[in-house]
Amino acid sequence: MMVCDYEYGQMSEAKLFFREKEEEEEQMFMVSGVSHSGMEEDNEGQKEEGEDQQHASHAHLLSDIMKMSKKGKVEVDVRTSLAASSLNTSHLLTRILPSTSLRKNKHTYTLAVPVEKTVSRREVEEEAGARKAVSLQQVRERNRELWRQKEMKRRYEQKARLMNKSKSRKHHRLLRRERLKKQKAELEELHKTDPEAALDGLQQLERARIEERMSLRHKTSKWAHLQGLRATTDKSVMAALRENQRMYKELTGKATQPVESEEEEDVAEGGVHSQKGEERVQCEAPAMSPATLGSNICLRPRPQRIHTRRSPSRASRNSGKKSTGGSRQTGRLKNRLEAEREETRDGDAEMMDEEEGKTQEEEEEEEEKLESEKLESEKPVPEGHGLKTLTKQPKKKKNKKSMNSLDRTDQDQEALSIDDLFDKVEIGIKNKVKKKLKRLGVHSQDPWTEVKKKGKKKKAALTIAPSEIEEFDFTSTRNQENIDETKERAGTVQALESLEEEGGMDKLQAAVQTLKGSPASQGTLATHKAKTQVDPNKFLQVEPKQLMTALPDCVGEAGEAMEDTHTETAEDIIREAFSDDYLMEEFSVEKGEAVRKDQAGGLSAAMPGWGDWTGPNIQMSNTKRKRFGLRLPHAPRKDSRLGHVLYNEKADVSELPYPFKGVKDFEASVRAPVGRLFVPEAVHKRLTAPPVVIKMSTVIQPMTEEELLRHERSGRGEAEVEDSPREASGGTERPREASGGTQRKVGQRNSKRKVSQLGERDVVARPVIRTPTPGEAPEV
Amino acid sequence: MSIKKINVLSRNPDHYLRETKHDIHKVQRNYDPALHPFEAAREYKLAMNSVKLERVFAKPFVGSLDHTEAVSSLCRHPHRLSCAFTGTVEGELRLWDLSKKKCEWMVQAHNGQITSIVAAPDGNSFFTVGNDKTIKKWNLDKAKKGNQDLPVDTWLSDTIVTGITHHRSRKEFITCGERVLLWDASNKAPKFSYDWSTSGDKNDASVACVKFNQVETSLFASSDYANNLVLYDTRGKEVKKLKMNMRINALAWNPMEAFILTAASEDYNVYTYDIRKFSKSQQVVNIHMGHTAAVLDVDYAPTGLEFCTASYDKSIRIFRTEEGHSRDVYHTKRMFKVSCVLWSGDNKFILSGSSDHNVRLWKAKSNEKLGIMRARERYAINYAEELKRKYGHFPQVKRIARHRHLPQHIYNAKNELRAMKESRSRKEANRRKHSTPGEVPHVSARQKAVVGLQDDGVLPGTSSD
């Protein structure tokens, strides 16, 4: 919204400016089709205002003119440096235009300019009369003034041109810094005055981030390249590169579902992420994204020491310093207490709160230090923007509480509206939760409604009840943890009088129990985890597999033990080593291509010659082909739900091949490997031995009767003995006897060999041929 | 801080370095299947590659032996691999050194076509029969000396002789023509005549082909122009007579399985019989289809696993004994109708004599590498073969393995035949549908080809001279 306005303003300003210039040269007043009365009124107040605006600030004007001279780039500039200046067109006009036509134009520029001839002529006459009326002195003064303006403009333009030409990095950096500062200030200002516009600004920021992400600037910049060359020698450069890498990850990390990510950070992350050292960076360092920006703003400790929600990571860290055992619990408790105090504002509760507050104060000082350090090191973020939460689902009570606290101190009216919003969203959430519970089978007792009712009875419970709901945030990723935490919290909170009477608590517990117990909940939990962690990191998440080997594991703990001073873990190193590989991306590209190929095959029912010409060298138009295109429904790909799997459907065997008795057998035969990569060499040779081996350069004589008769005489036993070496060894020495595949394999091999040995075997069944009686036999 | 520091295992170079470049060092591998989750996928890929390579290296043609006339008969030496005889339609007999592709000896053996050549089991003599009603015996040693254009021995027959076959061990041979005659090499007159025509019935057609069983040596089979397939036993008389729908041009016994007889039929098919089942209804155990014209000759591989056929459709096909369709088809642009085919004794080559004055030498396995191989290469080939077998049922592998380029006339004829077959089956189905149940019974294709067993108890008159 705001941006659009601004751009429009810019353009119209520019137009106006040039129009003005012309008019000045002609010494004429601009004439437009606006109502006369308004114009005349403006004319009267003109002079005083014109005087005032001569004192417009140099820098301001300079920047404006710069932008105007960069006509083409204006929009781009605006986009990246969103809401850079809080320019109003009126402001600008007043500054630029020297005199009379100012007010009038302020009205006119938004309107079309249909000039009626008669009217204009009349006006011209009038003004001509007026001009005649002025004295020579006045005319001179006026001319001088005009000249002065012109000269100023010229100078500014020149300066701006020079500035544009400048290639000094330092200069540009300074400019950029200034611009950012200004942006922030404006955003802050805007937040106070116009929260919606501020929101737009934030969105603009987000957009900038996205654009930066798309451009991959941080990955591929020339600077990074050069630094990479230097990094081998200079350690500081290495550090800078690492920082760049980190920034890149932040920027490129997909900010999917900001609500959930915020949730993660706010509600659930706490202990878990601090435990996982590698993810700390992620939750500590807020990117430029509005989500983190918003949360950060909320996190900002107030000088008045109003209780604020602390960042979970920090909280855990602090608590980790103090006590290892129940650190999380106490942290939670504090949060809870803060909330209580904020919400209830009851006299009896305040005693305890103050005690708690005292203990907190020290921590919060530390927090402040940390925060300030962090904020200095990174980009400073304007404070006092709780706005972000407006758009988000305000599931988190804490968020809301901190919001409220801020709002109460800063602006009360706003808080009201925000509260309304929260309530709305809350209702939605409750409905969702209800549905989920129903699905899980908690029909009879609806804990939420119960709590809600109770809350209505009580004085301050209206806000407490939702806070309870927050704790059972089913959409949160760390659901299980939440549940655990609430249990703990409930245990400690029982000490508090305010919560003692709540019977709803027990019901909640019961509900939680049912949720925990039901397999469905676990399923949902898993899916949620999967869903929220989708964060399709393009990078390989290396999880070192601990093999059951006797070899010393130098990479893992042993390596760490060897060098204690080294703070980085082996996993970090590996992760870093593989960070540049686009394995996942490559895979996804590959899969995408496969899917596309699968879908390709545009069948069309379009007939040539209908609606257009046809002939040997005439092709149907694409539009026609598309219009009659058939979209045949086909079964979804088998890997459509498997993220890291590319399923080759072409390799599906549709029919059971002949020698196999069942699908299982066939599958087993395929599954059993025969290569030397997968089975020991001897087994490999045995498995791949050809069924028939032919000696080179040897004539294979037909089967002889002697051979057959010998077999027949000796009977089956001898034949089996001949078979036995291969068979027996195959049976006993086969490495994976247990798996069905090899067994099948044995059987199959037998069947295969049977063909070659059929002559030997089936000789037994030979004498079907009717042998003649001795008398019939011819003499030899 | 260093860039990236990865702790690596320290290894003794002796354990993984080779002393010479020919050493194959043992690669330590963990065969735990959990560590190789993609083994099946990888082997599939290997199978795909090997089947593609198979097609890449499928170059079966080795060479050709030029003649001045169309080749009508082929014979291989029982012991020597490089030795082969060829006979032409103009009665020219040639001895070839196959390894050099050189004609060693040539003689005008008969006036008219040499219909058949057969080698005696001793390997030194061989017999030819021609249209001039003579049976001639030639000596190999004399032939090798050269300038010897007279036969060692000659037998005169009163009728045209169309085929000859020799007993595996004894000095007996059987000729066929209007009569089937058993000869003793030491005697100028036939020892025994298997003669149907004396009874005066209609079975007086001349015999096209006769073949001794190499395993059950006293058995032999013949096929005549009255579409009969007759089984004889030299110890007694003819045993069975099976009438087919179409004439059988050639016969071949499986050299490893005594009871398997394969016949090349005029109806484009090759039939395999189990002679043990001749008295039952299912004599034909397999029909091998694929040719698009009459099959003129058939010969078994010495392993008994495969046979090759020569056809009027200018192509050779190789069948596996247990499969109904050919494993491979060989053709060249200039090869005309193939009248005779021969599988070499070492199972490596196929010879085909065609009416374009050529005998062509083919590899029996089109992608096989000839010559001595190192053990590793052989293992690799074995592995590839095993993989192809293992994944042979997978559609992509199967498609590649089966794909053959066919000359247009075969391709079109194939399509036409298919259409005809479909039409016939459709017609039959319609007839069955519109007639009373049971009137048009289902008859299997194997039974359809056979008219029936002519075991009518009529014994031919024995006319021993």
GROMACS .gro file of N, CA and C in nm, chain A residues 523 526-528 530-531 534 587 591 595 598-599 635-649:
model
   81
  523GLY      N    1   0.107  -4.051   1.612
  523GLY     CA    2   0.114  -4.036   1.468
  523GLY      C    3   0.111  -3.890   1.428
  526ALA      N    4   0.424  -3.727   1.507
  526ALA     CA    5   0.530  -3.755   1.411
  526ALA      C    6   0.510  -3.673   1.284
  527THR      N    7   0.385  -3.674   1.239
  527THR     CA    8   0.361  -3.602   1.114
  527THR      C    9   0.388  -3.453   1.133
  528HIS      N   10   0.348  -3.405   1.248
  528HIS     CA   11   0.372  -3.263   1.270
  528HIS      C   12   0.520  -3.234   1.270
  530ALA      N   13   0.739  -3.396   1.122
  530ALA     CA   14   0.786  -3.403   0.984
  530ALA      C   15   0.747  -3.276   0.911
  531LYS      N   16   0.625  -3.231   0.938
  531LYS     CA   17   0.574  -3.119   0.862
  531LYS      C   18   0.654  -2.993   0.893
  534VAL      N   19   1.007  -2.973   0.783
  534VAL     CA   20   1.029  -2.993   0.640
  534VAL      C   21   1.143  -2.906   0.594
  587PHE      N   22   1.944  -3.373  -0.619
  587PHE     CA   23   1.849  -3.484  -0.617
  587PHE      C   24   1.709  -3.436  -0.651
  591LYS      N   25   1.472  -3.553  -0.947
  591LYS     CA   26   1.339  -3.609  -0.924
  591LYS      C   27   1.234  -3.529  -1.000
  595VAL      N   28   0.970  -3.662  -1.270
  595VAL     CA   29   0.826  -3.641  -1.259
  595VAL      C   30   0.773  -3.574  -1.385
  598ASP      N   31   0.754  -3.803  -1.661
  598ASP     CA   32   0.643  -3.895  -1.641
  598ASP      C   33   0.512  -3.833  -1.687
  599GLN      N   34   0.500  -3.705  -1.658
  599GLN     CA   35   0.374  -3.638  -1.690
  599GLN      C   36   0.365  -3.598  -1.836
  635ALA      N   37  -0.237  -4.285  -1.197
  635ALA     CA   38  -0.209  -4.305  -1.055
  635ALA      C   39  -0.092  -4.216  -1.014
  636PRO      N   40  -0.098  -4.165  -0.894
  636PRO     CA   41   0.013  -4.081  -0.849
  636PRO      C   42   0.142  -4.161  -0.844
  637ARG      N   43   0.247  -4.092  -0.866
  637ARG     CA   44   0.377  -4.159  -0.860
  637ARG      C   45   0.396  -4.224  -0.725
  638LYS      N   46   0.467  -4.332  -0.726
  638LYS     CA   47   0.482  -4.403  -0.599
  638LYS      C   48   0.575  -4.330  -0.504
  639ASP      N   49   0.658  -4.245  -0.560
  639ASP     CA   50   0.749  -4.172  -0.473
  639ASP      C   51   0.697  -4.032  -0.443
  640SER      N   52   0.571  -4.008  -0.475
  640SER     CA   53   0.520  -3.872  -0.455
  640SER      C   54   0.519  -3.835  -0.307
  641ARG      N   55   0.510  -3.935  -0.223
  641ARG     CA   56   0.508  -3.905  -0.081
  641ARG      C   57   0.639  -3.939  -0.012
  642LEU      N   58   0.731  -3.988  -0.088
  642LEU     CA   59   0.860  -4.022  -0.030
  642LEU      C   60   0.960  -3.915  -0.071
  643GLY      N   61   1.006  -3.842   0.026
  643GLY     CA   62   1.088  -3.725  -0.003
  643GLY      C   63   1.218  -3.757  -0.071
  644HIS      N   64   1.290  -3.850  -0.016
  644HIS     CA   65   1.425  -3.873  -0.064
  644HIS      C   66   1.435  -3.997  -0.150
  645VAL      N   67   1.325  -4.032  -0.211
  645VAL     CA   68   1.325  -4.155  -0.290
  645VAL      C   69   1.284  -4.122  -0.432
  646LEU      N   70   1.357  -4.176  -0.524
  646LEU     CA   71   1.319  -4.166  -0.664
  646LEU      C   72   1.282  -4.306  -0.710
  647TYR      N   73   1.156  -4.327  -0.734
  647TYR     CA   74   1.107  -4.462  -0.762
  647TYR      C   75   1.103  -4.483  -0.911
  648ASN      N   76   1.170  -4.582  -0.956
  648ASN     CA   77   1.172  -4.613  -1.099
  648ASN      C   78   1.058  -4.706  -1.132
  649GLU      N   79   0.950  -4.648  -1.180
  649GLU     CA   80   0.833  -4.731  -1.204
  649GLU      C   81   0.848  -4.817  -1.329
   0.00000   0.00000   0.00000
